[in-house]
CSV table of C-alpha atoms and ligand atoms in Angstrom, one decimal:
chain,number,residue,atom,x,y,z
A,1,UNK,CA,2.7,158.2,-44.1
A,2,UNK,CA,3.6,154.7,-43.7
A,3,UNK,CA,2.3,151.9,-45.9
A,4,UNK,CA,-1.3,151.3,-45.7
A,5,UNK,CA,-3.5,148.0,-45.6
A,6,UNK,CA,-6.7,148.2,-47.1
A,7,UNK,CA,-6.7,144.0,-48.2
A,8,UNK,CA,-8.0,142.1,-44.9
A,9,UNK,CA,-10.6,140.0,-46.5
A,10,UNK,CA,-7.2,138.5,-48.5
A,11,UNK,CA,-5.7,138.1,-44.7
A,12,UNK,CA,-5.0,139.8,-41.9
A,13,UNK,CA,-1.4,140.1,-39.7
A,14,UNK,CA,-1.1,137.6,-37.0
A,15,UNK,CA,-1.8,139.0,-33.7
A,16,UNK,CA,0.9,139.4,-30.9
A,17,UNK,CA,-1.1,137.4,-28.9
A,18,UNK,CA,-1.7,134.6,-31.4
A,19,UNK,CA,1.9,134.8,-32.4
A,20,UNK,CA,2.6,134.5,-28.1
A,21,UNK,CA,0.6,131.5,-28.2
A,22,UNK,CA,1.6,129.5,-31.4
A,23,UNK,CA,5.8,130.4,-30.5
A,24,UNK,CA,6.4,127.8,-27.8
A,25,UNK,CA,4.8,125.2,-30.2
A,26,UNK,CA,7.8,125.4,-32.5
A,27,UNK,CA,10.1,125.0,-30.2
A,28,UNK,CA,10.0,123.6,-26.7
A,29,UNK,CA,6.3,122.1,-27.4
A,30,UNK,CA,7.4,120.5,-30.5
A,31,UNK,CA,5.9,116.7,-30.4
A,32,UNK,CA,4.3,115.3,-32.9
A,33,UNK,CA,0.9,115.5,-31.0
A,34,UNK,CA,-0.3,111.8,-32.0
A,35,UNK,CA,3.1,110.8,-29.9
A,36,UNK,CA,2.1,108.7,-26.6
A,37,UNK,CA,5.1,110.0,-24.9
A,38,UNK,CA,5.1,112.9,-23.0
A,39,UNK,CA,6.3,115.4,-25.7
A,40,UNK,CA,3.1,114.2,-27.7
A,41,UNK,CA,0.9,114.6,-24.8
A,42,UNK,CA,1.7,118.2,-24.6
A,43,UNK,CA,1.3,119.2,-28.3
A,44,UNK,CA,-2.4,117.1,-27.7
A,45,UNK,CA,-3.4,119.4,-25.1
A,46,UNK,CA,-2.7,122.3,-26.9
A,47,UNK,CA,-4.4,121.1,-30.4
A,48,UNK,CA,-7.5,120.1,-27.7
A,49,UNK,CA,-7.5,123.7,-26.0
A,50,UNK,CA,-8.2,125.2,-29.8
A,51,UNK,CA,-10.6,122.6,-31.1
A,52,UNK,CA,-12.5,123.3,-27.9
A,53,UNK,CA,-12.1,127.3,-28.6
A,54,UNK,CA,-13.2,126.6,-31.9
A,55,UNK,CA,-16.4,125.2,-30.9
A,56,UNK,CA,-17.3,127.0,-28.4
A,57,UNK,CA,-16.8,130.0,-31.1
A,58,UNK,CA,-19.7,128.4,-33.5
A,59,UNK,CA,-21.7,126.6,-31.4
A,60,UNK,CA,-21.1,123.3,-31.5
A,61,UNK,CA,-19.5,120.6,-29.3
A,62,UNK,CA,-15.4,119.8,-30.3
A,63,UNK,CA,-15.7,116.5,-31.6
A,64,UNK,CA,-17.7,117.9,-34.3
A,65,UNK,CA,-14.4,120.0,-35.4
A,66,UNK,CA,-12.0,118.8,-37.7
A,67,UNK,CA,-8.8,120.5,-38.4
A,68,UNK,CA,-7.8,120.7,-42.2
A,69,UNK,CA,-4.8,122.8,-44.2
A,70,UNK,CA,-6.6,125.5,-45.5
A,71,UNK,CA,-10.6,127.1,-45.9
A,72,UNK,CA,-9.8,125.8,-49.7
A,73,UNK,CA,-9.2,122.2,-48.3
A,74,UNK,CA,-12.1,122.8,-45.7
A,75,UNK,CA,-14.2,123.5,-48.8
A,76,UNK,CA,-12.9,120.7,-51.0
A,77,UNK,CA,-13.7,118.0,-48.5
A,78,UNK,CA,-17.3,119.2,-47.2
A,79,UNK,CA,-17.9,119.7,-51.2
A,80,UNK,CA,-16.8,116.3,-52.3
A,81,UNK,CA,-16.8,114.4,-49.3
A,82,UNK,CA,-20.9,114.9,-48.8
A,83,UNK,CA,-21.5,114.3,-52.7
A,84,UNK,CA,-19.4,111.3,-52.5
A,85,UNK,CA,-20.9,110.3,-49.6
A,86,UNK,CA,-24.6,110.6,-50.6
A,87,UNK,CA,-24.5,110.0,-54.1
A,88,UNK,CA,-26.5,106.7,-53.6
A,89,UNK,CA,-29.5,109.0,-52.6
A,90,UNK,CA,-28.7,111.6,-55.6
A,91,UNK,CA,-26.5,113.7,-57.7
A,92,UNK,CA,-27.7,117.0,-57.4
A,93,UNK,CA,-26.4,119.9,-55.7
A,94,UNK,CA,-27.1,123.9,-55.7
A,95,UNK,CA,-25.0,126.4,-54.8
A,96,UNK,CA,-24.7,130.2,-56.0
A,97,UNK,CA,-22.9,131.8,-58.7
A,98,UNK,CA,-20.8,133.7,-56.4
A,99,UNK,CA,-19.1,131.5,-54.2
A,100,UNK,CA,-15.2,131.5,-54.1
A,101,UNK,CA,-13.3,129.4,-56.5
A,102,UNK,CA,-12.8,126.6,-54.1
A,103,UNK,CA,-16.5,125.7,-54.0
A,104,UNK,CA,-17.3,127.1,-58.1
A,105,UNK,CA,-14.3,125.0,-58.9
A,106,UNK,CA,-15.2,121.8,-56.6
A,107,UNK,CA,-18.9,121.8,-57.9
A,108,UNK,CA,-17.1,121.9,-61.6
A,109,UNK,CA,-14.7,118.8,-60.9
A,110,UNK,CA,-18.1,116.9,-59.8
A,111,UNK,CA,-20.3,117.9,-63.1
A,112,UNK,CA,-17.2,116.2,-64.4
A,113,UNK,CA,-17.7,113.1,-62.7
A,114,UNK,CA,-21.6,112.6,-63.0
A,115,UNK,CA,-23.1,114.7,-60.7
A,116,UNK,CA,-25.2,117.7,-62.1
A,117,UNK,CA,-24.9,121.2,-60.5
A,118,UNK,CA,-27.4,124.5,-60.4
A,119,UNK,CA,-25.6,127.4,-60.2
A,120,UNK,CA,-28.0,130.0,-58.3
A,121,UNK,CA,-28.3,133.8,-59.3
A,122,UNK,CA,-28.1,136.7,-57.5
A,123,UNK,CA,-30.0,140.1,-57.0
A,124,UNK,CA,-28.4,143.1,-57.8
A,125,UNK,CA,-26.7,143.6,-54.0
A,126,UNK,CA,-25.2,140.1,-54.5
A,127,UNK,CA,-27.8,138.4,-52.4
A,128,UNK,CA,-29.0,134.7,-53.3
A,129,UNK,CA,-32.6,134.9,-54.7
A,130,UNK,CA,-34.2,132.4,-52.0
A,131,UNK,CA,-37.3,132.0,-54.6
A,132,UNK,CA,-34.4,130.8,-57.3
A,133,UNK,CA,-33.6,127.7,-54.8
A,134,UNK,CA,-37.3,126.9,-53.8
A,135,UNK,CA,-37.5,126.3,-57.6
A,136,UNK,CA,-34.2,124.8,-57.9
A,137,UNK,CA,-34.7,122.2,-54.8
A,138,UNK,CA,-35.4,118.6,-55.9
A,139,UNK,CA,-35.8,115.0,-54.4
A,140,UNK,CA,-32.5,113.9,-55.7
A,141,UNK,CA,-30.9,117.0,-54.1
A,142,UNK,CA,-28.2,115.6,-51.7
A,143,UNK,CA,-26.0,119.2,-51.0
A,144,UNK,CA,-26.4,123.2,-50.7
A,145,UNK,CA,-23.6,125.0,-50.5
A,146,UNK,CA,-24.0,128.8,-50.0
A,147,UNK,CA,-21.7,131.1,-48.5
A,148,UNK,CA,-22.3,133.0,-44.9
A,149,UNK,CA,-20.6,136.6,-46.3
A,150,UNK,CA,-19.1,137.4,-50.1
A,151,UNK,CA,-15.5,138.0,-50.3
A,152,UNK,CA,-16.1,140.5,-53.1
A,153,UNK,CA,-18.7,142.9,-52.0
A,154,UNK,CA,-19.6,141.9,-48.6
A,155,UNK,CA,-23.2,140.5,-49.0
A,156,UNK,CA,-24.2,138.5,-45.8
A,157,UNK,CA,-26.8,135.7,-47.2
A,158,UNK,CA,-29.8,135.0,-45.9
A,159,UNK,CA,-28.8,131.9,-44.1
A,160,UNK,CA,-32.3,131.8,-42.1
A,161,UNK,CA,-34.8,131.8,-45.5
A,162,UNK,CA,-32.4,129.3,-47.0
A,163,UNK,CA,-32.5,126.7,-43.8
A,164,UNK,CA,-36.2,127.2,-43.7
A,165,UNK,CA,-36.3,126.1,-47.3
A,166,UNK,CA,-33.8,122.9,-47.1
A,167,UNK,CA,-35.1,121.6,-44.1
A,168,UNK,CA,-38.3,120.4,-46.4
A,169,UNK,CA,-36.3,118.3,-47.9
A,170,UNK,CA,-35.4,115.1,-45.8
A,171,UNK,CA,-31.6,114.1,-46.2
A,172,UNK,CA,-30.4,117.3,-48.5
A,173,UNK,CA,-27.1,118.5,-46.5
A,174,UNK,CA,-26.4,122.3,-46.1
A,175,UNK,CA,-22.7,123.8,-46.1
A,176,UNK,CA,-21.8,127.0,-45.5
A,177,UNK,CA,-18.5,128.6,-46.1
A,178,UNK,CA,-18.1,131.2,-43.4
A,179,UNK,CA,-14.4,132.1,-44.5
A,180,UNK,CA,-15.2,135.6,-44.2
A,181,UNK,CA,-18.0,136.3,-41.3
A,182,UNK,CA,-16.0,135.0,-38.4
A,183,UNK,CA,-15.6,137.6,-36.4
A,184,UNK,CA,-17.1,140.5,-38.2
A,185,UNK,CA,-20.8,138.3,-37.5
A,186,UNK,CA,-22.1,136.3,-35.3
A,187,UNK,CA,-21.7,132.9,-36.3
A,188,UNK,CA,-23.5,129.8,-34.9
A,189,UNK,CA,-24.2,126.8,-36.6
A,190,UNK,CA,-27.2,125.5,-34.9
A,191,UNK,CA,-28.8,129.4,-35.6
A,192,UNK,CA,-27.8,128.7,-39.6
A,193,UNK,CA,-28.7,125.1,-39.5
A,194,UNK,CA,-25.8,123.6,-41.5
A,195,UNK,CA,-24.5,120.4,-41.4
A,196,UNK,CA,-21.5,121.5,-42.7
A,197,UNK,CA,-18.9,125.2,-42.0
A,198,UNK,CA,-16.0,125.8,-43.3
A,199,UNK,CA,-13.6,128.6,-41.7
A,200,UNK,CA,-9.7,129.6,-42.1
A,201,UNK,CA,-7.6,131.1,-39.9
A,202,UNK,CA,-6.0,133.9,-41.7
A,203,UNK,CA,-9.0,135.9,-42.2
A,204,UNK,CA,-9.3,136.6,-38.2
A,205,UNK,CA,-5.4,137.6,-36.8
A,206,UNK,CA,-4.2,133.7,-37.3
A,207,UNK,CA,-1.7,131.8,-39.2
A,208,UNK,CA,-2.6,131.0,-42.6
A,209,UNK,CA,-2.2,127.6,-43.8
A,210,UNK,CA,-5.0,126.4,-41.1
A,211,UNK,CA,-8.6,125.8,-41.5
A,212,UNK,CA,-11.3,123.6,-39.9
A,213,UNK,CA,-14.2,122.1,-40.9
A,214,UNK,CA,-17.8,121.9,-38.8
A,215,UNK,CA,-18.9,118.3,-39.3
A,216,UNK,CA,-22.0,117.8,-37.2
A,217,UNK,CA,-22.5,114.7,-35.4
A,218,UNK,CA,-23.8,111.6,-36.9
A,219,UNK,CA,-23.5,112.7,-40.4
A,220,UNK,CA,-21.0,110.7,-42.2
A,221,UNK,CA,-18.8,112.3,-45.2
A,222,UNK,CA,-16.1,110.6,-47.7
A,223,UNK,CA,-12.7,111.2,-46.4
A,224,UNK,CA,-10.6,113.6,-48.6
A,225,UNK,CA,-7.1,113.2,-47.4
A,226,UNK,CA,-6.1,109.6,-46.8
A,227,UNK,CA,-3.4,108.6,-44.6
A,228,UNK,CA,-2.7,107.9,-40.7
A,229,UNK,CA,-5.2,108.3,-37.5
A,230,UNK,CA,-5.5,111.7,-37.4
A,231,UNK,CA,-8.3,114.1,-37.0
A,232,UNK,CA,-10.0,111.2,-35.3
A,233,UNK,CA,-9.0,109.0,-38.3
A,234,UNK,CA,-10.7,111.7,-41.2
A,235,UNK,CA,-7.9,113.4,-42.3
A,236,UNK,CA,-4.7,112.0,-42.4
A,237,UNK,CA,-1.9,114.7,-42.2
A,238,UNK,CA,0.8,115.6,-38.9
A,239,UNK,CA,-1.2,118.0,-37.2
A,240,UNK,CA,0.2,121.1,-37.7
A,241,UNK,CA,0.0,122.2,-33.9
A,242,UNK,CA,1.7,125.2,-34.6
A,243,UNK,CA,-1.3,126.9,-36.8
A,244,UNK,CA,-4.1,125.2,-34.9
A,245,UNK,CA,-3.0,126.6,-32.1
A,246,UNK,CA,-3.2,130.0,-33.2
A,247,UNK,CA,-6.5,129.4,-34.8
A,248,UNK,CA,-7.9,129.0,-31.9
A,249,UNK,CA,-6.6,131.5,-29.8
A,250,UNK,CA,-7.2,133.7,-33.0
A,251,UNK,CA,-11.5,132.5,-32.9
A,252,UNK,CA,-11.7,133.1,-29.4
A,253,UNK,CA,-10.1,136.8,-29.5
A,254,UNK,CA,-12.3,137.3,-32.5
A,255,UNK,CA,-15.2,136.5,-30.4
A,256,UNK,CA,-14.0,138.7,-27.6
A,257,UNK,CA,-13.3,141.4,-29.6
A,258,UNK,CA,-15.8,141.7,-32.1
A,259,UNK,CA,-18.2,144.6,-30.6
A,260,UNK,CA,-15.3,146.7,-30.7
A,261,UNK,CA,-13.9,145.1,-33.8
A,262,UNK,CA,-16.8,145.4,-35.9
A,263,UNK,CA,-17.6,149.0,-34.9
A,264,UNK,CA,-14.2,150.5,-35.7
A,265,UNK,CA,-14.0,148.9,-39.0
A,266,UNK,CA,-17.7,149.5,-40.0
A,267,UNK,CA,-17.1,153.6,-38.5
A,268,UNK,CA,-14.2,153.4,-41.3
A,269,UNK,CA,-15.9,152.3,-44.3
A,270,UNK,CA,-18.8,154.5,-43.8
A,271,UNK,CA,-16.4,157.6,-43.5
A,272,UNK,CA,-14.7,156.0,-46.6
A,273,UNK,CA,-17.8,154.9,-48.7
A,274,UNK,CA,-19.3,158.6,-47.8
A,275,UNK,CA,-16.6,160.9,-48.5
A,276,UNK,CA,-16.0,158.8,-52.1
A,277,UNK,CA,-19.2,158.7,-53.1
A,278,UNK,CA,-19.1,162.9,-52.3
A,279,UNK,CA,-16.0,163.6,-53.4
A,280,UNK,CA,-15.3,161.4,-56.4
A,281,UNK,CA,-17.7,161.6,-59.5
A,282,UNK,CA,-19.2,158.9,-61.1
A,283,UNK,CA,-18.8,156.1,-58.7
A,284,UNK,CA,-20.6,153.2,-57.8
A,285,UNK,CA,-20.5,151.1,-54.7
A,286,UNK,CA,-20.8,147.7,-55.6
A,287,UNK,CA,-22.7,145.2,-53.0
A,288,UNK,CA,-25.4,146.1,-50.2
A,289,UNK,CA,-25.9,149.0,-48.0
A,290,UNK,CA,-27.5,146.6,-44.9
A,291,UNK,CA,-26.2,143.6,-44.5
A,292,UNK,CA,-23.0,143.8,-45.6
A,293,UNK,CA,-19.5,142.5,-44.0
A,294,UNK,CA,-18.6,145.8,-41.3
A,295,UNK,CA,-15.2,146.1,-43.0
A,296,UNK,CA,-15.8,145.7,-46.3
A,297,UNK,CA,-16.2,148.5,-49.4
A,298,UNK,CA,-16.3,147.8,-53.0
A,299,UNK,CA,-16.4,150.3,-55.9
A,300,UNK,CA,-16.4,150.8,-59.8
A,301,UNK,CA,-14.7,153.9,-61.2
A,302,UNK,CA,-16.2,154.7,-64.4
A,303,UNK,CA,-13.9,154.6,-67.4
A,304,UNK,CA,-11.0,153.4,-65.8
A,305,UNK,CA,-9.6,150.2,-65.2
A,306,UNK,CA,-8.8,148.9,-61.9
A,307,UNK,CA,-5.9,147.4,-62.3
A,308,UNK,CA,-4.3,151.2,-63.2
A,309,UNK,CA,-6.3,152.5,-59.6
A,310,UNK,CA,-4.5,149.4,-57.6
A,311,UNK,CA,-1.2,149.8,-59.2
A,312,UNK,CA,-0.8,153.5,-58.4
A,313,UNK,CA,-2.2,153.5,-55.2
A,314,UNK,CA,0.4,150.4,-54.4
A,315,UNK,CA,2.6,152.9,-55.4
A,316,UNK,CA,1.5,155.6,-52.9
A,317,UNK,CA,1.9,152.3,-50.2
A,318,UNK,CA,-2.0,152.1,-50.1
A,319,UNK,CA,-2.7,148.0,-50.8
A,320,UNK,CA,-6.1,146.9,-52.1
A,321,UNK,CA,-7.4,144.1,-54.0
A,322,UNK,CA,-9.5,144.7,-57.8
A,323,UNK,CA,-12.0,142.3,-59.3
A,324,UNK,CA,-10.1,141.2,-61.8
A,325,UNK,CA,-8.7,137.7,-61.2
A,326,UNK,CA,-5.4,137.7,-63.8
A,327,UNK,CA,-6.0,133.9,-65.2
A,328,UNK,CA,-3.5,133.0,-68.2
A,329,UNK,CA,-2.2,136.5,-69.3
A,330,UNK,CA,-5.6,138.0,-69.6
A,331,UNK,CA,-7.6,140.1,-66.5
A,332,UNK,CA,-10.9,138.1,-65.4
A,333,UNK,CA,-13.9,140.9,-64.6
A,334,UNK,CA,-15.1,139.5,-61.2
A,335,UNK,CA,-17.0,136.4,-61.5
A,336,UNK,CA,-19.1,138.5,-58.7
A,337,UNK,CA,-19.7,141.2,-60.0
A,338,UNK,CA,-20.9,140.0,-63.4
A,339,UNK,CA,-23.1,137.3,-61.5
A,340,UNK,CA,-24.8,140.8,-59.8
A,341,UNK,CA,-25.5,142.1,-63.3
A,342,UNK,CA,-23.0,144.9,-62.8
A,343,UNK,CA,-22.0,146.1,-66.5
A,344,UNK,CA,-19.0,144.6,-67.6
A,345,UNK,CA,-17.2,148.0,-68.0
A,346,UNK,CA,-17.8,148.8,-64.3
A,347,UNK,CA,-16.4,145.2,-63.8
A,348,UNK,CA,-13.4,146.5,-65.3
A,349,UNK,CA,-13.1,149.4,-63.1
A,350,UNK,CA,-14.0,147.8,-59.2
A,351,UNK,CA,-12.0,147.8,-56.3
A,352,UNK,CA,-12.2,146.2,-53.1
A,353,UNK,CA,-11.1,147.9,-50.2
A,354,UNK,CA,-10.9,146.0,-46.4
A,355,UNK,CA,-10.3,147.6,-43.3
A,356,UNK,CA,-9.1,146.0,-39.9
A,357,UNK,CA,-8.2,146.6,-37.0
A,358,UNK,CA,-5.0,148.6,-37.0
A,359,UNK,CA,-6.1,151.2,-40.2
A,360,UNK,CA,-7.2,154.7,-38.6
A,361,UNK,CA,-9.0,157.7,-40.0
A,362,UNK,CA,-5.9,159.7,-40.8
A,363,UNK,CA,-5.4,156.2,-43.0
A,364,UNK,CA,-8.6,156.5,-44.5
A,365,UNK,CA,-8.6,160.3,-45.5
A,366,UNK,CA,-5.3,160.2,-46.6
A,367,UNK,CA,-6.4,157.2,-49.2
A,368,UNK,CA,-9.2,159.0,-50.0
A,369,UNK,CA,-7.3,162.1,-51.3
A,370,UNK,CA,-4.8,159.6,-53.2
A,371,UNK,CA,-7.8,157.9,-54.9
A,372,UNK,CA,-9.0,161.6,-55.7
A,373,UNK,CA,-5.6,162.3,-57.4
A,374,UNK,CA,-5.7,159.1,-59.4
A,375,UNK,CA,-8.9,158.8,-60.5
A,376,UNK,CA,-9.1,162.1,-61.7
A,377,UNK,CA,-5.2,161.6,-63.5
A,378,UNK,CA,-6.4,158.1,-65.3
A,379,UNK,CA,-9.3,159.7,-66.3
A,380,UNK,CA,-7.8,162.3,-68.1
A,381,UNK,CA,-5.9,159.7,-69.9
A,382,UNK,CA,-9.0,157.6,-70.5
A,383,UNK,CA,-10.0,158.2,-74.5
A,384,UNK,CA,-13.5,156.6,-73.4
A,385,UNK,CA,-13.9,159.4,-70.6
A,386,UNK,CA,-13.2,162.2,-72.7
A,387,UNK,CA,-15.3,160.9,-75.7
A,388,UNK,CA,-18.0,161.1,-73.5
A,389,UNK,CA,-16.9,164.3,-71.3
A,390,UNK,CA,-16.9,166.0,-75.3
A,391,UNK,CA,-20.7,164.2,-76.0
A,392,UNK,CA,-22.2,165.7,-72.5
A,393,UNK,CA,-20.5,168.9,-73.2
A,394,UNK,CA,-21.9,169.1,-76.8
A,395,UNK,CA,-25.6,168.4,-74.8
B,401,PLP,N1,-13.8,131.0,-49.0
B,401,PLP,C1,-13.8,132.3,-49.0
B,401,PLP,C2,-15.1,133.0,-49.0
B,401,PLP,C3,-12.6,133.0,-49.1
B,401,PLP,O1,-12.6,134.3,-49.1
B,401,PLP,C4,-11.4,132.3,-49.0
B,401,PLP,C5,-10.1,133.0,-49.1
B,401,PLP,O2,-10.0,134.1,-49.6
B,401,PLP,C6,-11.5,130.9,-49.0
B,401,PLP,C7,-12.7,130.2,-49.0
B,401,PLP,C8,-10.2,130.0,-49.0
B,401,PLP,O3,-9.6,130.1,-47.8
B,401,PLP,P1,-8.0,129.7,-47.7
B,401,PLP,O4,-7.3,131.0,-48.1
B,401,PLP,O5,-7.7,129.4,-46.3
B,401,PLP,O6,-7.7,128.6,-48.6
């Protein structure tokens, strides 16, 4: 069996299409696209063909789309940019305590700098407790920021319930990071009612290194990188045609594809969520059972650690992703998972599996059967597991 790839929510391959449309770009369609020659005025064309696929992919009009290095830089500036921005008005903002570390981190560097920050819980599944921001909502609240769809376990928020409750509240901006919906949901802004979305092309078949941010029109945010004209004079930087390019050919296959898409990843991770949960003992799948990403299973294995699941299975050429973030020598438990209330043990022991659109059953079965062979292996070498194998026997 050749090496699998169970990791899309980290990225995806770029497609042969994307990678058919981006190629010219480095080569004979090289001008710097701000150029007023005629090499220039090609590159424009192309960066004006994917800011216009971009928007017609979320709804809103181009100019409202404004190309940035990364989701993390897309984040950074719709974070700080709108608190900057609106801090005469305020200094509070809400957002959840699951978000990814490039909104935690941003709403961390501003509690730094005077602003004050509610950090939102969750429900068990990993969905935001709407209630929890009704109370949370103030006067002085100038930003939300609330993921579409968690990179962990897969839990699309309710983005409607939340609108309804922000809209009461006159000049409080909504962002949404939507890094990992597009294309496995439908995603509109003017249906979530942000002001603000944040996407990244690496998580649908494009290059990485390419994001864009959803500024809609007539709100005014602080710049975050200063330098030449560009991006309409709000984010200085050489556009890199190259990756634009492919992020938008890469939203508007997304969009085309996703029917199919999303069915063959979601007919995967049920086979796989149902023959674990049958086959393996003392399991449990972390996140949602409705409303959850299409491609996206996570689970604890009781009594082991995940790190010793990933590294073997990386070893049988089966690549997934664990909760544990490895920060300074020392492994993390998910910042996720422990915001869901999952015990921290279970933390421990969770991996995420993501499927796309080149795995297969065979894939998936033959994983399964690896993950059989480990689990049961590291559990016999798991002094907690038979301690407590000895206690139920002794019952
Ligand atoms: N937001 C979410 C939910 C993500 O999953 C990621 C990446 O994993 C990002 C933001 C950051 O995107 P990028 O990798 O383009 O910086």
């Amino acid at each position: 069996m050749d090496r699998i790839y169970f990791d899309h929510a980290a990225t995806t391959p770029v497609s042969k299409n994307v990678l058919d449309k981006m190629m010219p770009y480095f080569t004979d369609v090289f001008g710097n696209a701000h150029s007023q020659h005629s090499f220039g005025r090609v590159a424009i064309k192309g960066v004006d063909e994917a800011r216009s696929q971009v928007s017609k992919a979320i709804g809103c009009l181009p100019n409202e789309v404004y190309f940035t290095g990364s989701g993390t830089e897309a984040n950074n500036w719709a974070i700080k940019g709108a608190a900057l921005a609106k801090q005469a008005r305020g200094k509070h903002i809400i957002t959840s305590q699951i978000e990814h570390p490039s909104v935690l981190n941003n709403c961390k560097w501003l509690e730094k700098h005077g602003f004050e920050v509610t950090y939102l819980p969750v429900d068990s599944e990993g969905f935001v407790i709407v209630d929890e921001l009704k109370k949370a909502m103030r006067q002085d609240t100038i930003l939300v920021s609330i993921m579409l769809a968690n990179n962990e376990v897969g839990s699309i928020q309710p983005y409607k319930q939340i609108n309804e409750v922000i809209k009461q509240y006159k000049g409080c901006l909504y962002h949404v990071d939507a890094v990992q919906a597009i294309g496995a949901i439908k995603v509109d802004v003017k249906d979530i009612g942000c002001d603000l979305l944040t996407l990244s092309g690496h998580k649908f078949y494009g290059p990485k290194g390419v994001g864009a941010l959803f500024i809609r029109n007539g709100l005014k945010i602080e710049k975050l990188i200063i330098g030449g004209g560009q991006e309409r004079a709000m984010r200085g930087g050489t556009t890199n045609t190259p990756a634009v390019v492919g992020l938008g050919q890469a939203i508007q296959d997304a969009i085309a594809n996703m029917p199919q898409y999303t069915a063959h990843c979601q007919s995967l991770r049920d086979r796989f969520i149902s023959r674990v949960e049958s086959e393996i003992p003392m399991v449990k799948l972390n996140g949602p059972r409705t409303n959850r990403l299409p491609n996206n299973a996570n689970f604890s294995f009781e009594f082991i650690e995940g790190e010793g699941i990933l590294f073997r299975l990386d070893l049988a050429g089966i690549a997934v992703s664990s909760g544990s973030a490895c920060s300074s020598g020392s492994l993390e438990p998910s910042h996720v998972l422990q915001a869901m209330g999952v015990d921290i043990v279970l933390c421990h022991g969770s991996i995420r599996f993501s499927f796309g659109s080149a795995n297969t059953v065979e894939q998936v079965d033959y994983a399964v059967e690896k993950l059989k062979e480990i689990v049961k292996f590291l559990r016999e070498m798991s002094p907690l597991f038979n301690l407590n194998e000895g206690e139920a026997k002794n019952v």
